[in-house]
Coordinates of C-alpha atoms in Angstrom, one line a residue:
X15 CA -20.1 -18.0 -4.2
X16 CA -19.1 -17.9 -7.9
X17 CA -19.5 -14.1 -8.4
X18 CA -18.4 -11.6 -5.8
X19 CA -20.8 -8.7 -5.6
X20 CA -19.1 -5.4 -4.6
X21 CA -19.6 -1.8 -4.0
X22 CA -17.1 1.1 -4.3
X23 CA -16.8 3.9 -1.8
X24 CA -14.8 6.8 -3.1
X25 CA -14.5 7.8 -6.7
X26 CA -11.5 10.1 -6.6
X27 CA -8.0 9.7 -7.9
X28 CA -7.5 6.2 -6.4
X29 CA -10.4 4.7 -8.2
X30 CA -9.0 4.6 -11.7
X31 CA -6.9 1.3 -11.6
X32 CA -9.6 -0.4 -9.5
X33 CA -12.4 0.5 -12.0
X34 CA -10.3 -0.6 -15.0
X35 CA -9.4 -3.9 -13.2
X36 CA -13.1 -4.6 -12.3
X37 CA -14.2 -4.1 -15.9
X38 CA -11.8 -6.9 -16.8
X39 CA -12.9 -9.1 -13.9
X40 CA -16.6 -9.2 -14.8
X41 CA -16.6 -12.9 -15.0
X42 CA -15.9 -13.2 -11.3
X43 CA -16.8 -9.7 -9.7
X44 CA -20.0 -7.8 -10.3
X45 CA -20.1 -4.1 -9.3
X46 CA -23.5 -3.2 -7.9
X47 CA -23.0 0.4 -6.7
X48 CA -20.4 3.1 -6.7
X49 CA -20.6 5.9 -4.2
X50 CA -19.3 9.4 -4.0
X51 CA -20.9 12.3 -2.1
X52 CA -20.0 14.6 -5.1
X53 CA -22.4 14.7 -8.0
X54 CA -19.8 15.7 -10.5
X55 CA -17.6 12.8 -9.6
X56 CA -20.5 10.3 -9.8
X57 CA -21.4 11.6 -13.3
X58 CA -17.9 11.6 -14.6
X59 CA -17.3 8.1 -13.2
X60 CA -20.5 6.7 -14.7
X61 CA -19.7 8.3 -18.1
X62 CA -16.2 6.9 -18.2
X63 CA -16.7 3.4 -16.8
X64 CA -20.4 2.6 -17.3
X65 CA -20.7 1.3 -13.8
X66 CA -23.8 2.1 -11.5
X67 CA -23.4 5.1 -9.2
X68 CA -25.4 6.0 -6.1
X69 CA -25.7 9.2 -4.1
X70 CA -26.4 7.5 -0.7
X71 CA -23.7 5.6 1.2
X72 CA -26.3 3.3 2.7
X73 CA -27.1 2.1 -0.8
X74 CA -23.7 0.4 -0.6
X75 CA -23.2 -0.4 3.1
X76 CA -26.8 -1.5 3.9
X77 CA -27.4 -3.3 0.5
X78 CA -27.8 -7.0 1.4
X79 CA -26.9 -8.0 -2.2
X80 CA -23.4 -6.6 -1.8
X81 CA -20.8 -9.0 -0.4
X82 CA -17.8 -6.7 -0.2
X83 CA -16.8 -3.0 -0.4
X84 CA -13.7 -1.4 -1.9
X85 CA -12.9 1.7 0.3
X86 CA -10.9 4.1 -1.9
X87 CA -11.2 7.3 0.1
X88 CA -8.5 9.4 2.0
X89 CA -7.2 7.7 5.2
X90 CA -9.0 10.1 7.6
X91 CA -12.3 8.5 6.5
X92 CA -11.3 4.9 6.8
X93 CA -12.2 4.0 10.4
X94 CA -15.8 5.3 10.2
X95 CA -16.3 3.6 6.9
X96 CA -14.9 0.3 8.2
X97 CA -17.2 0.6 11.2
X98 CA -20.1 0.8 8.9
X99 CA -18.9 -2.0 6.6
X100 CA -18.2 -4.4 9.4
X101 CA -21.6 -3.6 11.1
X102 CA -23.2 -4.8 7.9
X103 CA -21.0 -7.9 7.5
X104 CA -19.1 -6.7 4.4
X105 CA -15.7 -7.9 3.4
X106 CA -13.3 -5.0 2.9
X107 CA -10.6 -4.1 0.4
X108 CA -9.0 -0.9 1.9
X109 CA -6.7 1.6 0.2
X110 CA -3.4 2.2 2.0
X111 CA -2.6 3.4 4.6
X112 CA -5.1 1.7 7.0
X113 CA -5.7 5.1 8.7
X114 CA -4.1 8.2 10.1
X115 CA -2.5 6.7 13.2
X116 CA -1.5 3.2 14.2
X117 CA -4.1 3.2 17.0
X118 CA -6.9 3.9 14.5
X119 CA -5.3 1.3 12.1
X120 CA -5.3 -1.3 14.9
X121 CA -9.0 -0.5 15.6
X122 CA -9.8 -1.2 11.9
X123 CA -8.0 -4.6 12.1
X124 CA -9.8 -5.4 15.3
X125 CA -13.2 -4.5 13.9
X126 CA -12.7 -6.9 10.9
X127 CA -11.5 -9.6 13.2
X128 CA -14.6 -9.3 15.5
X129 CA -16.9 -9.2 12.5
X130 CA -15.1 -12.2 10.9
X131 CA -14.9 -10.5 7.6
X132 CA -11.9 -10.5 5.2
X133 CA -9.8 -7.3 5.3
X134 CA -7.3 -6.8 2.5
X135 CA -5.1 -3.8 2.0
X136 CA -4.2 -2.1 -1.3
X137 CA -0.4 -2.6 -1.3
X138 CA -0.3 -3.8 -4.9
X139 CA 3.5 -3.9 -5.4
X140 CA 3.5 -7.3 -3.6
X141 CA 1.9 -8.7 -6.8
X142 CA 4.6 -7.6 -9.2
X143 CA 6.2 -10.6 -10.9
X144 CA 9.6 -9.4 -9.7
X145 CA 8.3 -9.1 -6.1
X146 CA 6.8 -12.6 -6.3
X147 CA 10.0 -14.0 -7.7
X148 CA 12.1 -12.5 -4.9
X149 CA 9.7 -13.9 -2.3
X150 CA 10.2 -17.4 -3.9
X151 CA 14.0 -17.0 -3.8
X152 CA 13.8 -16.2 -0.1
X153 CA 11.4 -19.0 0.6
X154 CA 13.8 -21.5 -1.1
X155 CA 16.7 -20.2 1.0
X156 CA 18.8 -19.3 -2.0
X157 CA 20.0 -16.0 -0.5
X158 CA 21.1 -17.6 2.7
X159 CA 21.1 -15.7 5.9
X160 CA 20.4 -12.0 5.7
X161 CA 23.4 -9.7 5.9
X162 CA 22.0 -6.4 4.7
X163 CA 18.5 -5.1 3.7
X164 CA 18.0 -1.6 2.3
X165 CA 15.3 0.4 0.5
X166 CA 15.3 3.7 -1.3
X167 CA 12.4 5.7 -2.7
X168 CA 13.2 8.7 -4.9
X169 CA 9.9 10.2 -5.9
X170 CA 9.2 13.7 -7.3
X171 CA 6.1 15.7 -6.3
X172 CA 5.9 19.4 -7.4
X173 CA 4.6 22.0 -5.0
X174 CA 1.2 21.9 -6.8
X175 CA 0.7 18.4 -5.5
X176 CA 0.9 19.6 -1.9
X177 CA -1.1 22.7 -2.6
X178 CA -4.2 20.5 -2.9
X179 CA -6.2 21.0 0.4
X180 CA -5.2 18.3 2.9
X181 CA -2.2 16.9 1.0
X182 CA 0.7 16.1 3.2
X183 CA -1.1 16.9 6.3
X184 CA -1.6 14.9 9.5
X185 CA -5.4 15.6 9.5
X186 CA -6.1 14.0 6.1
X187 CA -3.1 11.9 5.1
X188 CA -1.6 11.0 8.5
X189 CA 1.9 11.9 7.4
X190 CA 4.1 12.7 4.5
X191 CA 6.4 10.7 2.2
X192 CA 6.7 7.8 4.6
X193 CA 2.9 7.2 5.0
X194 CA 1.8 8.2 1.6
X195 CA 4.5 7.2 -0.9
X196 CA 7.1 5.0 0.8
X197 CA 4.6 2.7 2.5
X198 CA 4.5 0.5 -0.6
X199 CA 8.2 0.0 -0.6
X200 CA 8.4 -0.4 3.2
X201 CA 5.6 -3.0 3.2
X202 CA 7.5 -4.9 0.4
X203 CA 10.8 -4.8 2.3
X204 CA 9.2 -6.0 5.5
X205 CA 7.5 -8.9 3.7
X206 CA 11.0 -10.2 3.0
X207 CA 12.8 -9.2 6.2
X208 CA 10.4 -8.6 9.1
X209 CA 10.9 -5.6 11.3
X210 CA 14.3 -4.5 12.5
X211 CA 14.9 -4.8 16.2
X212 CA 16.3 -1.2 16.4
X213 CA 16.7 1.8 14.2
X214 CA 17.8 5.4 14.2
X215 CA 15.8 7.7 12.0
X216 CA 15.6 11.2 10.7
X217 CA 12.7 13.1 9.0
X218 CA 12.3 16.7 7.8
X219 CA 10.6 19.0 5.5
X220 CA 13.1 20.2 2.8
X221 CA 13.2 23.7 1.2
X222 CA 11.7 22.1 -1.9
X223 CA 8.2 22.0 -0.5
X224 CA 5.9 24.0 1.8
X225 CA 3.9 21.4 3.7
X226 CA 3.1 20.2 7.2
X227 CA 4.8 16.8 7.2
X228 CA 8.1 15.3 6.0
X229 CA 9.2 15.1 2.4
X230 CA 12.5 13.4 3.3
X231 CA 13.3 10.7 5.7
X232 CA 16.1 8.2 6.4
X233 CA 17.1 5.6 8.9
X234 CA 19.7 3.0 9.8
X235 CA 18.4 -0.4 10.9
X236 CA 19.7 -3.3 12.9
X237 CA 18.0 -6.8 12.7
X238 CA 17.9 -9.4 15.4
X239 CA 20.2 -11.8 13.5
X240 CA 22.9 -9.0 13.2
X241 CA 21.9 -7.8 9.7
X242 CA 22.0 -4.1 9.0
X243 CA 20.5 -1.8 6.5
X244 CA 19.2 1.6 5.5
X245 CA 16.0 3.3 4.4
X246 CA 15.8 6.6 2.4
X247 CA 12.6 8.2 1.1
X248 CA 11.8 11.5 -0.5
X249 CA 9.5 13.3 -2.8
X250 CA 12.2 15.8 -3.8
X251 CA 14.0 13.7 -6.3
X252 CA 13.3 15.3 -9.7
X253 CA 12.1 13.8 -12.1
X254 CA 11.4 10.7 -10.0
X255 CA 13.4 7.4 -10.1
X256 CA 12.4 3.8 -9.7
X257 CA 12.3 2.6 -6.1
X258 CA 15.0 0.1 -5.0
X259 CA 15.2 -2.8 -2.5
X260 CA 18.6 -4.5 -2.0
X261 CA 19.0 -7.7 -0.1
X262 CA 22.4 -9.1 0.6
X263 CA 22.6 -12.6 1.9
X264 CA 25.3 -15.1 2.8
X265 CA 24.7 -16.9 -0.5
X266 CA 23.9 -14.1 -2.9
X267 CA 22.5 -10.6 -3.6
X268 CA 19.0 -9.6 -4.9
X269 CA 18.1 -6.1 -6.2
X270 CA 14.6 -5.0 -7.0
X271 CA 14.7 -1.8 -9.1
X272 CA 11.2 -0.7 -9.8
X273 CA 9.4 -3.7 -11.3
X274 CA 12.6 -5.5 -12.2
X275 CA 14.6 -8.1 -10.2
X276 CA 18.3 -9.1 -10.7
X277 CA 19.7 -11.7 -8.4
X278 CA 23.2 -13.2 -8.4
X279 CA 24.2 -16.2 -6.3
X280 CA 27.6 -17.5 -5.1
X281 CA 27.2 -20.7 -7.1
X282 CA 27.3 -18.6 -10.3
X283 CA 23.6 -18.7 -11.2
X284 CA 21.4 -15.7 -11.7
X285 CA 17.7 -14.8 -11.8
X286 CA 16.0 -12.0 -13.7
X287 CA 12.3 -11.3 -13.5
X288 CA 9.8 -8.5 -14.1
X289 CA 9.4 -5.6 -16.5
X290 CA 12.0 -2.8 -16.5
X291 CA 9.5 -0.6 -18.4
X292 CA 6.6 -0.8 -16.1
X293 CA 5.3 2.5 -14.8
X294 CA 5.8 3.3 -11.1
X295 CA 4.2 6.6 -10.3
X296 CA 7.6 7.9 -9.1
X297 CA 7.3 11.1 -11.0
X298 CA 4.8 14.0 -11.3
X299 CA 2.4 11.7 -13.1
X300 CA 1.5 9.9 -9.9
X301 CA -1.0 7.5 -11.5
X302 CA 1.6 6.6 -14.1
X303 CA 1.1 2.9 -13.9
X304 CA -1.4 0.4 -15.3
X305 CA -4.1 -1.7 -13.5
X306 CA -2.5 -5.1 -13.8
X307 CA -1.4 -5.2 -10.2
X308 CA -4.8 -4.0 -9.0
X309 CA -6.4 -6.8 -11.1
X310 CA -4.2 -9.3 -9.3
X311 CA -5.0 -7.8 -5.9
X312 CA -8.7 -7.9 -6.5
X313 CA -8.5 -11.4 -7.8
X314 CA -6.7 -12.5 -4.7
X315 CA -9.3 -10.7 -2.5
X316 CA -12.2 -12.4 -4.3
X317 CA -10.5 -15.8 -4.2
X318 CA -9.8 -15.4 -0.5
X319 CA -13.5 -14.8 0.2
X320 CA -14.6 -17.7 -2.1
X321 CA -12.1 -20.1 -0.5
X322 CA -12.4 -18.7 3.1
X323 CA -8.7 -18.1 3.4
X324 CA -6.7 -15.0 4.3
X325 CA -5.9 -12.5 1.5
X326 CA -2.2 -12.0 0.6
X327 CA -2.0 -8.6 2.3
X328 CA -4.0 -8.7 5.5
X329 CA -4.6 -5.8 7.9
X330 CA -2.3 -7.5 10.4
X331 CA 0.5 -7.6 7.9
X332 CA 0.0 -4.0 6.9
X333 CA 0.3 -2.9 10.5
X334 CA 4.0 -3.6 10.4
X335 CA 4.7 -0.7 8.0
X336 CA 2.8 1.6 10.4
X337 CA 5.1 0.3 13.2
X338 CA 8.2 1.0 11.1
X339 CA 7.0 4.5 10.2
X340 CA 6.2 5.3 13.8
X341 CA 9.6 4.2 14.9
X342 CA 11.4 6.3 12.3
X343 CA 9.4 9.4 13.2
X344 CA 9.7 8.9 16.9
X345 CA 13.5 8.4 16.6
X346 CA 13.7 11.6 14.6
X347 CA 11.7 13.6 17.1
X348 CA 13.4 12.2 20.2
X349 CA 16.9 12.0 18.6
X350 CA 17.5 8.5 19.9
X351 CA 17.4 4.9 18.7
X352 CA 14.0 3.2 18.8
X353 CA 13.0 -0.4 19.0
X354 CA 10.0 -0.9 16.7
X355 CA 7.0 -2.8 18.0
X356 CA 7.2 -6.5 17.1
X357 CA 3.9 -8.2 16.1

């Protein structure tokens, strides 16, 4: 398979960086059909991107010419769409989070496994040059053993963001700041550290927003090797600041600030990588980033299918962020330390 033939399901806000990336990947990915149930969205999408649109979901799912589908819809719709895609043998690139609950997310992963199709998750920050550079540093053992691991997400969302029907609700989004915004940072942190063996968490809705779910959350973590750390996440931090991951090891310290890495080692060497000016979506302009990372994500997905290997971000890997979020929220509700599920 030299050219991957794909269909898009969902032409809302999430589609923009995917569509722009696909236009630049025409040499290896061909878009055959793009579906939305809304006529105005189909028309606006076709006019902007010049890609073929369809009014019938089966024109994507049941089309034998389509090898893979990009599911770019809200999380409440994911399980049913994955059921359809796997029933038709389609490989799947799925927007985060996997679904509303961990149980539904696990069913999605199981469906893909049974159908023997590739399932990749849109957690594109793993493809940042700074993120990849830190992964390489860890793989080489340059940080030594983990001493501390912390993550902080300070986003800003005005009340108008949550006034959109379904935003920040359990029924449509499956949660608040942890599931919708922080999941990118949590996934990236876990890709370096794995899950903690115990945590104590808190989550709440601040006076800044009127919404069903949490807009602020925090936890203290303990890891199996004795390392400790913290997580802090909010959408109340005006005007929005770059997210931060800090890893302290026995041989050095590495700090990811947005898309920029600074690492300092005990032997006097340093590493810098990434782009400090890259957009992040931390502020009110939530799509305030380019499509470069989505292009890398789609390229990895297409290559995984072509080479019959796992994509970089599998459904199984993405489940760990769901487990961490579950543990933080359960700890907050029950007011006790929680041991996250280990996969």
